[in-house]
Coordinates of C-alpha atoms and ligand atoms in Angstrom, one line a residue:
M3 CA -72.3 -26.1 -69.8
S4 CA -74.6 -26.0 -66.8
D5 CA -74.4 -23.4 -64.0
E6 CA -74.2 -26.1 -61.4
I7 CA -70.8 -26.6 -59.9
R8 CA -69.2 -30.0 -60.1
L9 CA -65.9 -29.4 -58.5
Q10 CA -64.6 -26.7 -56.1
V11 CA -60.9 -26.2 -55.7
K12 CA -60.4 -24.5 -52.4
H13 CA -57.2 -22.8 -51.1
L14 CA -55.0 -25.6 -52.4
C15 CA -51.3 -25.6 -51.5
K16 CA -48.4 -27.8 -52.3
S17 CA -44.6 -27.4 -51.9
F18 CA -41.7 -29.5 -52.9
G19 CA -38.8 -28.5 -50.6
V20 CA -38.4 -24.8 -51.2
T21 CA -40.5 -24.8 -54.4
K22 CA -44.0 -23.6 -53.8
A23 CA -45.6 -25.4 -56.7
V24 CA -49.2 -24.5 -55.9
Q25 CA -50.0 -21.5 -53.6
D26 CA -53.5 -21.0 -52.3
V27 CA -55.3 -21.8 -55.6
S28 CA -59.2 -21.7 -55.7
F29 CA -61.6 -22.0 -58.6
N30 CA -64.8 -23.8 -59.6
V31 CA -65.4 -26.2 -62.4
K32 CA -69.0 -26.4 -63.8
K33 CA -70.9 -29.5 -64.8
G34 CA -70.9 -30.4 -68.4
S35 CA -67.9 -28.2 -69.2
V36 CA -64.4 -28.3 -70.5
H37 CA -62.4 -26.3 -68.1
A38 CA -58.9 -25.4 -69.3
L39 CA -55.9 -24.9 -67.0
I40 CA -53.1 -22.9 -68.6
G41 CA -49.8 -21.4 -67.5
E42 CA -46.1 -21.6 -68.4
N43 CA -44.0 -24.6 -67.7
G44 CA -43.7 -25.0 -64.0
S45 CA -46.7 -23.0 -63.1
G46 CA -48.3 -25.8 -61.1
K47 CA -50.9 -27.3 -63.5
S48 CA -49.7 -30.9 -63.1
T49 CA -49.1 -30.6 -59.4
L50 CA -52.7 -29.4 -58.9
T51 CA -54.3 -32.1 -61.0
N52 CA -52.0 -34.8 -59.5
M53 CA -53.4 -33.8 -56.1
L54 CA -56.9 -34.1 -57.4
T55 CA -56.3 -37.6 -58.7
G56 CA -54.4 -39.0 -55.7
I57 CA -50.9 -39.0 -57.3
Y58 CA -49.6 -36.4 -55.0
S59 CA -50.6 -35.8 -51.4
I60 CA -52.2 -32.4 -50.5
D61 CA -50.4 -30.0 -48.2
S62 CA -53.5 -28.0 -47.4
G63 CA -56.7 -26.9 -49.0
E64 CA -59.5 -29.2 -50.3
F65 CA -61.4 -30.5 -53.3
I66 CA -65.2 -30.6 -53.1
L67 CA -66.9 -32.9 -55.6
D68 CA -70.7 -32.5 -55.9
G69 CA -70.7 -30.9 -52.5
K70 CA -68.6 -33.6 -50.8
K71 CA -65.0 -33.3 -49.8
I72 CA -62.8 -35.9 -51.5
H73 CA -59.3 -36.8 -50.6
P74 CA -58.0 -39.7 -52.7
H75 CA -54.7 -41.3 -51.7
N76 CA -54.1 -43.0 -55.0
Q77 CA -55.5 -43.2 -58.5
V78 CA -57.8 -46.2 -57.8
E79 CA -59.4 -44.3 -54.9
A80 CA -59.7 -41.3 -57.2
N81 CA -61.5 -43.4 -59.8
N82 CA -63.8 -44.7 -57.1
E83 CA -64.7 -41.1 -56.3
G84 CA -65.4 -40.5 -60.1
V85 CA -62.2 -38.8 -60.9
S86 CA -59.6 -39.9 -63.5
I87 CA -56.5 -38.6 -65.2
I88 CA -54.6 -39.0 -68.5
V89 CA -51.2 -38.0 -67.2
Q90 CA -48.6 -35.9 -69.0
E91 CA -46.0 -38.6 -69.1
L92 CA -46.4 -42.2 -70.1
G93 CA -49.4 -43.4 -68.0
T94 CA -49.5 -47.1 -69.0
L95 CA -47.4 -49.7 -67.3
S96 CA -44.9 -51.8 -69.3
G97 CA -45.0 -55.6 -68.8
L98 CA -48.8 -55.6 -68.6
T99 CA -51.3 -56.2 -71.4
V100 CA -53.6 -53.6 -72.9
A101 CA -56.5 -55.0 -71.0
E102 CA -54.6 -55.2 -67.7
N103 CA -53.7 -51.5 -68.1
I104 CA -57.3 -50.5 -68.8
F105 CA -58.6 -52.3 -65.7
L106 CA -55.6 -51.7 -63.4
G107 CA -56.9 -51.6 -59.8
H108 CA -60.4 -52.6 -61.0
E109 CA -59.8 -56.2 -61.7
E110 CA -62.3 -57.4 -59.1
Q111 CA -65.1 -57.2 -61.6
F112 CA -63.5 -60.1 -63.5
V113 CA -62.8 -62.3 -60.4
T114 CA -65.1 -65.1 -59.7
L115 CA -64.4 -67.6 -56.9
G116 CA -60.9 -66.2 -56.5
F117 CA -59.9 -66.6 -60.1
K118 CA -59.3 -63.7 -62.5
N119 CA -61.1 -64.5 -65.7
T120 CA -58.6 -63.1 -68.2
N121 CA -60.9 -64.0 -71.2
A122 CA -63.7 -62.0 -69.8
M123 CA -61.4 -59.1 -69.1
N124 CA -60.0 -59.2 -72.6
K125 CA -63.4 -59.5 -74.1
K126 CA -64.6 -56.4 -72.2
A127 CA -61.5 -54.5 -73.2
N128 CA -61.9 -55.4 -76.8
E129 CA -65.5 -54.2 -76.7
L130 CA -64.4 -50.9 -75.3
L131 CA -61.6 -50.5 -77.8
H132 CA -64.1 -51.2 -80.5
Q133 CA -66.5 -48.6 -79.2
Y134 CA -63.8 -46.1 -79.1
G135 CA -62.9 -46.9 -82.7
F136 CA -59.4 -48.2 -81.7
D137 CA -59.8 -51.6 -83.3
R138 CA -56.2 -51.8 -84.3
I139 CA -55.3 -52.1 -80.6
K140 CA -55.8 -55.6 -79.2
A141 CA -56.7 -56.2 -75.5
S142 CA -54.4 -59.3 -75.1
D143 CA -51.3 -57.7 -76.6
M144 CA -48.6 -56.5 -74.3
I145 CA -48.7 -52.7 -74.0
D146 CA -45.0 -52.5 -74.9
E147 CA -45.8 -53.5 -78.5
Y148 CA -47.5 -50.1 -79.0
N149 CA -46.0 -46.7 -79.7
F150 CA -46.4 -43.7 -77.5
E151 CA -49.5 -42.5 -79.4
D152 CA -51.3 -45.8 -79.2
R153 CA -50.5 -46.1 -75.5
K154 CA -52.1 -42.7 -75.1
L155 CA -55.2 -43.9 -76.8
V156 CA -55.3 -46.9 -74.3
E157 CA -55.1 -44.3 -71.6
I158 CA -58.1 -42.4 -73.0
V159 CA -60.1 -45.6 -72.7
K160 CA -58.7 -46.4 -69.2
A161 CA -59.6 -42.9 -68.0
T162 CA -63.0 -42.5 -69.5
Y163 CA -64.8 -45.9 -70.0
F164 CA -66.4 -45.7 -66.5
H165 CA -68.1 -42.3 -67.1
P166 CA -66.2 -40.4 -64.5
K167 CA -67.5 -37.1 -63.1
V168 CA -64.2 -35.3 -63.7
V169 CA -61.5 -36.3 -66.2
V170 CA -58.1 -34.6 -66.2
I171 CA -56.3 -34.5 -69.6
D172 CA -52.8 -33.3 -68.9
E173 CA -50.9 -32.2 -72.1
T174 CA -52.0 -35.3 -74.0
T175 CA -52.6 -33.6 -77.3
T176 CA -49.0 -32.8 -77.9
A177 CA -48.3 -36.6 -78.0
L178 CA -51.0 -37.2 -80.5
S179 CA -51.3 -36.8 -84.3
Q180 CA -54.2 -34.8 -85.7
E181 CA -56.2 -38.0 -86.0
G182 CA -55.5 -38.9 -82.4
R183 CA -56.5 -35.5 -81.3
E184 CA -59.8 -35.7 -83.1
E185 CA -60.5 -38.9 -81.3
L186 CA -59.7 -37.3 -78.0
Y187 CA -61.9 -34.2 -78.8
K188 CA -64.8 -36.6 -79.6
H189 CA -64.6 -38.2 -76.2
M190 CA -64.2 -34.8 -74.5
E191 CA -67.5 -33.8 -76.2
R192 CA -69.2 -37.0 -75.1
I193 CA -68.1 -36.6 -71.5
K194 CA -69.5 -33.0 -71.6
K195 CA -72.8 -34.2 -73.0
E196 CA -73.1 -36.8 -70.2
G197 CA -72.7 -33.9 -67.7
G198 CA -69.2 -34.8 -66.8
S199 CA -66.4 -32.2 -66.6
V200 CA -63.0 -32.2 -68.3
I201 CA -60.0 -30.4 -66.9
F202 CA -58.0 -29.8 -70.0
I203 CA -54.3 -28.9 -69.9
S204 CA -52.6 -27.9 -73.2
H205 CA -50.0 -25.5 -74.5
D206 CA -51.8 -25.1 -77.7
L207 CA -53.7 -21.9 -77.3
P208 CA -55.9 -22.1 -80.4
E209 CA -56.8 -25.6 -79.3
I210 CA -57.7 -24.2 -75.8
L211 CA -59.8 -21.5 -77.2
D212 CA -61.6 -23.9 -79.5
K213 CA -62.3 -26.7 -77.1
S214 CA -62.8 -25.2 -73.7
D215 CA -65.7 -23.3 -72.1
M216 CA -63.8 -21.7 -69.2
I217 CA -60.0 -21.1 -68.7
T218 CA -58.1 -20.8 -65.4
V219 CA -54.6 -19.2 -65.6
L220 CA -51.8 -20.1 -63.2
R221 CA -48.5 -18.4 -63.0
D222 CA -45.6 -19.6 -60.7
G223 CA -48.1 -21.6 -58.7
V224 CA -50.4 -18.6 -58.1
Y225 CA -54.0 -18.3 -59.3
I226 CA -54.3 -15.4 -61.8
D227 CA -57.8 -15.5 -63.2
T228 CA -60.7 -17.6 -64.6
V229 CA -62.2 -16.3 -67.9
A230 CA -64.8 -17.6 -70.4
S231 CA -63.1 -18.7 -73.6
A232 CA -65.6 -16.7 -75.7
D233 CA -64.4 -13.5 -74.1
V234 CA -60.6 -13.7 -74.7
T235 CA -58.1 -13.9 -77.5
E236 CA -54.9 -15.8 -77.8
D237 CA -52.9 -12.6 -77.1
D238 CA -54.9 -12.0 -73.9
L239 CA -54.1 -15.5 -72.7
K240 CA -50.4 -15.0 -73.5
K241 CA -50.4 -11.9 -71.4
Y242 CA -52.1 -13.6 -68.5
M243 CA -49.6 -16.4 -68.6
V244 CA -46.4 -14.4 -68.7
G245 CA -47.7 -11.4 -66.9
R246 CA -46.3 -9.1 -69.4
E247 CA -46.4 -8.5 -73.2
M248 CA -44.1 -10.8 -75.1
T249 CA -41.0 -8.8 -75.7
G250 CA -38.9 -9.1 -78.8
N251 CA -39.4 -11.5 -81.7
Y252 CA -40.9 -14.9 -81.2
Y253 CA -39.4 -16.5 -84.3
R254 CA -36.5 -15.2 -86.4
A255 CA -37.0 -11.8 -87.9
D256 CA -34.5 -12.0 -90.8
Y257 CA -35.6 -13.1 -94.3
D258 CA -32.9 -12.2 -96.8
E259 CA -29.8 -13.6 -95.2
K260 CA -27.8 -15.8 -97.5
V261 CA -26.8 -19.2 -96.2
S262 CA -23.1 -20.2 -96.6
D263 CA -22.2 -22.5 -99.4
E264 CA -20.0 -24.6 -97.1
V265 CA -21.5 -28.1 -96.7
V266 CA -20.9 -29.5 -93.2
L267 CA -22.9 -32.7 -93.7
S268 CA -24.0 -34.7 -96.6
V269 CA -26.6 -37.5 -96.6
K270 CA -26.6 -39.8 -99.6
N271 CA -29.1 -42.5 -100.5
V272 CA -29.9 -43.1 -96.9
A273 CA -32.6 -45.7 -96.2
V274 CA -33.9 -47.5 -93.2
P275 CA -36.0 -50.5 -94.2
G276 CA -39.7 -49.9 -93.5
Q277 CA -39.0 -46.3 -92.4
I278 CA -37.3 -44.1 -95.0
S279 CA -35.7 -44.5 -98.4
N280 CA -33.8 -42.6 -101.0
I281 CA -32.9 -39.7 -98.7
N282 CA -30.4 -37.2 -100.1
F283 CA -29.6 -33.7 -98.8
E284 CA -26.8 -31.4 -97.7
L285 CA -26.6 -29.3 -94.5
H286 CA -24.8 -26.0 -94.7
K287 CA -22.8 -24.1 -92.2
G288 CA -24.9 -21.8 -90.1
E289 CA -28.1 -23.2 -91.6
I290 CA -31.3 -24.2 -89.8
L291 CA -32.7 -26.9 -92.0
G292 CA -36.3 -28.0 -91.1
F293 CA -38.0 -31.4 -91.6
G294 CA -41.8 -31.4 -91.6
G295 CA -44.5 -34.0 -92.4
L296 CA -47.1 -36.1 -90.7
S297 CA -45.8 -37.9 -87.6
E298 CA -45.5 -41.3 -89.5
S299 CA -43.8 -39.7 -92.5
G300 CA -40.3 -40.9 -91.6
M301 CA -39.0 -37.5 -90.5
H302 CA -38.3 -38.6 -87.0
E303 CA -36.1 -41.4 -88.4
I304 CA -34.0 -38.9 -90.3
G305 CA -32.7 -37.5 -87.0
K306 CA -31.7 -40.9 -85.7
A307 CA -30.1 -41.8 -89.0
I308 CA -27.8 -38.8 -88.9
F309 CA -26.9 -39.4 -85.2
G310 CA -25.9 -43.0 -86.1
A311 CA -28.8 -44.3 -84.0
S312 CA -30.7 -46.2 -86.7
F313 CA -30.7 -49.9 -87.0
D314 CA -29.9 -51.3 -90.5
R315 CA -29.3 -47.9 -92.1
E316 CA -28.1 -48.0 -95.7
G317 CA -26.4 -45.2 -97.6
S318 CA -23.9 -42.6 -96.1
V319 CA -23.8 -39.7 -93.7
T320 CA -20.6 -37.9 -94.2
L321 CA -19.0 -34.8 -92.6
E322 CA -17.0 -32.1 -94.3
D323 CA -13.7 -33.8 -93.4
G324 CA -14.8 -37.1 -94.9
T325 CA -15.7 -38.8 -91.6
E326 CA -18.5 -41.3 -92.0
I327 CA -21.1 -41.4 -89.3
N328 CA -22.4 -44.9 -88.6
D329 CA -22.7 -45.0 -84.9
I330 CA -23.5 -42.8 -81.9
P331 CA -20.0 -42.6 -80.4
T332 CA -18.5 -41.4 -83.7
A333 CA -21.3 -38.9 -84.0
I334 CA -20.7 -37.4 -80.6
K335 CA -16.9 -37.5 -81.0
H336 CA -17.4 -35.5 -84.2
S337 CA -19.5 -32.8 -82.7
I338 CA -23.0 -34.0 -83.6
A339 CA -25.7 -33.5 -81.0
Y340 CA -29.2 -35.1 -80.9
T341 CA -32.3 -34.5 -78.9
S342 CA -35.0 -37.1 -79.3
K343 CA -38.8 -36.4 -79.7
D344 CA -39.3 -38.9 -76.9
R345 CA -37.5 -36.8 -74.3
D346 CA -38.5 -38.8 -71.3
N347 CA -37.4 -42.1 -72.5
E348 CA -34.6 -41.4 -74.9
S349 CA -32.9 -38.1 -73.9
I350 CA -33.2 -37.7 -70.2
V351 CA -31.6 -40.1 -67.6
K352 CA -34.5 -39.8 -65.2
N353 CA -32.8 -41.2 -62.0
Q354 CA -29.8 -38.9 -62.3
S355 CA -29.4 -35.3 -61.3
I356 CA -29.6 -32.2 -63.5
G357 CA -25.8 -31.9 -63.3
E358 CA -25.2 -35.5 -64.3
N359 CA -27.5 -35.2 -67.2
I360 CA -25.7 -32.0 -68.5
C361 CA -22.2 -33.5 -68.1
L362 CA -23.1 -36.9 -69.7
P363 CA -21.5 -36.5 -73.2
S364 CA -18.7 -34.3 -71.9
L365 CA -17.3 -36.6 -69.2
D366 CA -14.1 -37.2 -71.2
E367 CA -13.3 -33.6 -71.4
L368 CA -14.2 -33.0 -67.8
A369 CA -11.9 -35.8 -66.5
G370 CA -8.6 -35.0 -64.9
P371 CA -5.3 -36.9 -65.5
F372 CA -5.7 -40.7 -65.8
G373 CA -9.4 -40.2 -66.6
I374 CA -10.3 -39.5 -63.0
Q375 CA -13.6 -37.6 -62.7
S376 CA -13.6 -34.4 -60.8
D377 CA -16.8 -33.4 -59.0
K378 CA -15.7 -29.8 -58.8
K379 CA -15.2 -29.6 -62.6
Q380 CA -18.5 -31.3 -63.3
N381 CA -20.3 -29.0 -60.9
E382 CA -18.9 -25.9 -62.4
F383 CA -19.7 -27.1 -65.9
A384 CA -23.3 -28.1 -65.1
N385 CA -23.9 -24.8 -63.2
K386 CA -22.5 -22.8 -66.1
F387 CA -24.7 -24.3 -68.8
A388 CA -27.8 -24.7 -66.7
K389 CA -27.5 -21.0 -66.0
E390 CA -26.8 -20.1 -69.6
I391 CA -30.2 -21.5 -70.7
S392 CA -32.0 -20.5 -67.4
V393 CA -33.1 -23.9 -66.2
K394 CA -35.7 -23.3 -63.5
M395 CA -34.5 -25.4 -60.6
V396 CA -33.4 -25.4 -57.0
N397 CA -29.8 -26.5 -57.9
T398 CA -28.1 -28.9 -60.3
K399 CA -28.2 -31.7 -57.6
Q400 CA -31.9 -31.9 -58.0
F401 CA -33.2 -35.0 -59.8
V402 CA -34.1 -34.2 -63.4
S403 CA -37.4 -36.1 -63.0
E404 CA -38.7 -33.4 -60.7
L405 CA -38.6 -30.8 -63.5
S406 CA -41.4 -29.7 -65.7
G407 CA -41.3 -30.7 -69.4
G408 CA -39.9 -27.4 -70.6
N409 CA -37.1 -27.5 -68.1
K410 CA -36.2 -31.1 -68.9
Q411 CA -35.8 -30.0 -72.5
K412 CA -33.6 -27.1 -71.3
V413 CA -31.4 -29.6 -69.5
V414 CA -31.1 -31.7 -72.7
L415 CA -30.1 -28.6 -74.6
A416 CA -27.7 -27.4 -71.9
R417 CA -25.9 -30.8 -72.4
W418 CA -25.2 -30.1 -76.0
I419 CA -24.4 -26.4 -75.6
G420 CA -21.9 -27.5 -73.1
K421 CA -20.4 -29.9 -75.5
D422 CA -20.2 -27.1 -78.1
S423 CA -21.6 -29.3 -80.8
D424 CA -21.3 -28.0 -84.4
I425 CA -24.2 -29.9 -85.8
V426 CA -27.3 -30.1 -83.7
V427 CA -30.3 -32.3 -84.5
L428 CA -33.4 -31.3 -82.6
D429 CA -36.4 -33.6 -82.9
S430 CA -39.5 -31.8 -81.8
P431 CA -37.6 -29.5 -79.4
T432 CA -40.6 -27.5 -78.3
R433 CA -43.1 -30.3 -78.0
G434 CA -45.3 -29.8 -75.0
I435 CA -43.5 -26.6 -74.0
D436 CA -45.1 -23.3 -73.1
I437 CA -44.5 -20.1 -75.1
K438 CA -41.9 -18.5 -72.9
V439 CA -39.6 -21.5 -72.9
K440 CA -40.3 -21.9 -76.7
Q441 CA -39.2 -18.3 -77.2
D442 CA -36.0 -19.1 -75.2
I443 CA -35.3 -22.1 -77.4
Y444 CA -35.9 -20.2 -80.6
Q445 CA -33.6 -17.4 -79.4
L446 CA -31.0 -20.0 -78.5
M447 CA -31.2 -21.6 -82.0
D448 CA -30.8 -18.1 -83.6
R449 CA -27.7 -17.4 -81.5
M450 CA -26.3 -20.8 -82.5
R451 CA -26.9 -20.3 -86.1
K452 CA -25.3 -16.9 -86.0
S453 CA -22.2 -18.4 -84.4
G454 CA -21.8 -20.8 -87.3
K455 CA -23.5 -23.9 -85.8
S456 CA -25.8 -25.9 -88.1
I457 CA -29.1 -27.1 -87.0
I458 CA -31.6 -29.7 -88.2
M459 CA -35.0 -29.1 -86.7
I460 CA -37.6 -31.8 -87.1
S461 CA -41.1 -30.7 -86.1
E462 CA -44.7 -31.4 -86.4
E463 CA -45.5 -27.7 -85.8
L464 CA -45.5 -26.1 -89.2
M465 CA -45.5 -22.5 -87.9
E466 CA -42.2 -23.0 -86.1
L467 CA -40.6 -24.5 -89.2
I468 CA -41.8 -21.6 -91.2
G469 CA -40.6 -19.1 -88.6
M470 CA -37.2 -20.6 -87.8
C471 CA -35.8 -22.4 -90.9
D472 CA -33.6 -21.3 -93.8
R473 CA -35.0 -24.2 -95.8
I474 CA -37.7 -26.8 -95.1
I475 CA -37.8 -30.4 -96.4
I476 CA -41.2 -32.1 -96.4
M477 CA -41.4 -35.9 -95.9
K478 CA -44.2 -38.1 -97.1
D479 CA -44.4 -41.9 -96.8
G480 CA -40.7 -42.2 -96.0
K481 CA -39.5 -40.1 -98.9
I482 CA -38.7 -36.4 -99.5
S483 CA -41.8 -35.0 -101.2
G484 CA -40.8 -31.3 -101.4
Q485 CA -38.4 -28.6 -100.4
I486 CA -38.9 -24.9 -99.9
D487 CA -36.6 -22.0 -99.0
R488 CA -37.3 -19.4 -96.3
G489 CA -39.7 -16.8 -97.4
R490 CA -42.3 -14.4 -96.1
E491 CA -45.0 -15.8 -98.3
I492 CA -44.9 -19.4 -97.0
T493 CA -48.0 -20.5 -95.2
E494 CA -49.0 -23.6 -93.4
N495 CA -51.1 -24.6 -96.4
T496 CA -48.0 -24.4 -98.7
L497 CA -46.4 -27.2 -96.6
I498 CA -49.6 -29.2 -96.0
E499 CA -50.0 -29.6 -99.7
M500 CA -46.7 -31.3 -99.9
M501 CA -47.4 -33.4 -96.8
V502 CA -50.6 -35.2 -97.8
Ligands
LIG626 P1 -46.7 -27.5 -64.9 O1 -47.4 -28.8 -65.0 O2 -47.5 -26.3 -64.9 O3 -45.6 -27.4 -66.0 P2 -45.6 -28.6 -62.5 O4 -46.8 -28.8 -61.6 O5 -45.1 -29.9 -63.1 O6 -45.9 -27.5 -63.6 O7 -44.5 -28.0 -61.6 C1 -44.6 -26.9 -60.7 C2 -43.4 -26.7 -59.9 O8 -43.2 -27.8 -59.0 C3 -42.1 -26.7 -60.8 O9 -41.2 -25.8 -60.2 C4 -41.6 -28.1 -60.7 O10 -40.2 -28.2 -60.8 C5 -42.0 -28.5 -59.3 N1 -42.3 -29.9 -59.1 C6 -43.3 -30.6 -59.8 N2 -43.3 -31.9 -59.4 C7 -42.2 -32.1 -58.5 C8 -41.7 -33.2 -57.8 N3 -42.2 -34.4 -57.8 N4 -40.7 -32.9 -57.0 C9 -40.1 -31.7 -56.9 N5 -40.6 -30.6 -57.5 C10 -41.6 -30.8 -58.3
LIG627 MG1 -47.3 -30.3 -66.4

């Protein structure tokens, strides 16, 4: 890290209606540094970096890059100023090829005499993919053929191939496996060596401490402090972020409670070709059953299979009363809830309001005589459950797409609390969510368990499985590779040994 300043953020402000998302924030980013930006969900991190990269307009304040004021109006202008971003949500465009995504807005380099030379563009893209070690991704393929993680890798190439002066990485690591993360860290290191600067946003505090040089903390849109990573601990950062000591327990505190013998769901010989096979387990009343493993271990498919959402599923998923679950409507009707890992594409209806999202599975119950929907009933219902789980919002009429990741997750959870589901399947419920909202979700799970609800928690975060579950099943290569009961002595290594 050099002492020279690359980017000055000066008195930046941005509001959305009554929400003051960023309020008079100023700090400096040095050359050749990784500068982390941390804060709870909704603290303004994405809003700030979206202004820097031309995605949002600036209300007031300025960005000074290498001594010169920049004011990009879109991402292409930002790139031309030497600034790029890997956004928090999906940042590649469907319907285009990998190469078209990489060079979006910069196609002119491949145009000769008015013709776009697709071959040259693909060739260049393949060269870059090769340099980055992403050979399995092919330039001429449609981006839609790739999963979320691979699309993020394409974004890494897109955002860094042209040696930008400042690269923003907004909560990208939560979407990546350990392997993908290592790739990203390598490129962060390279950018640093070349004298560029990385603005790094992540909720993973150990990762922040490990990878960044400086850390700026935001809280509710307000600047709190900038510190050197070497001078602080994880606990210090937590305190800065929430502005108080974390109160109460983070995970469950009990260890010796006995789980009921009552079986509410049994899964027999379940298989989904190419994904999982020979899956057998039972879920008990009031139990939190965890599923862990590497991201491609098949554990995410288990959640879909239980919810009747898998294609070509074999075997049986049976409730206590003998009902077989083979499709989603039957699952919902029989009080099963499911939240997907891919919150933005599978759980949330983006172009609907918070209220509409919460009422979605309960519309039948909320309808009046003759199935006529009542706005009043829906409003009351949505307000009640949004409040119960403290969704941070203006009101339930607000579009759900305007919320931060943690608050979107709360909306999805409010939906199923409202439905009063007995069996709740949560796939990666705290993915990309800050510690305060995580704590809210853990406490909610604990309350649900105590009231006799049964929960399946699928997670790539081993600590939360250990902290929250009565029992953990580990998946490997589509099969169950081990199982372990709740206990104080379990460590991450105990589970990792079963995973790999
Ligand atoms: P973070 O990235 O730190 O989680 P954000 O910058 O996404 O936080 O959000 C800051 C605040 O601004 C939140 O209250 C959020 O709901 C609000 N917000 C963000 N984007 C929009 C938008 N496009 N429209 C309305 N409100 C928004
Ligand atoms: Mg954000």
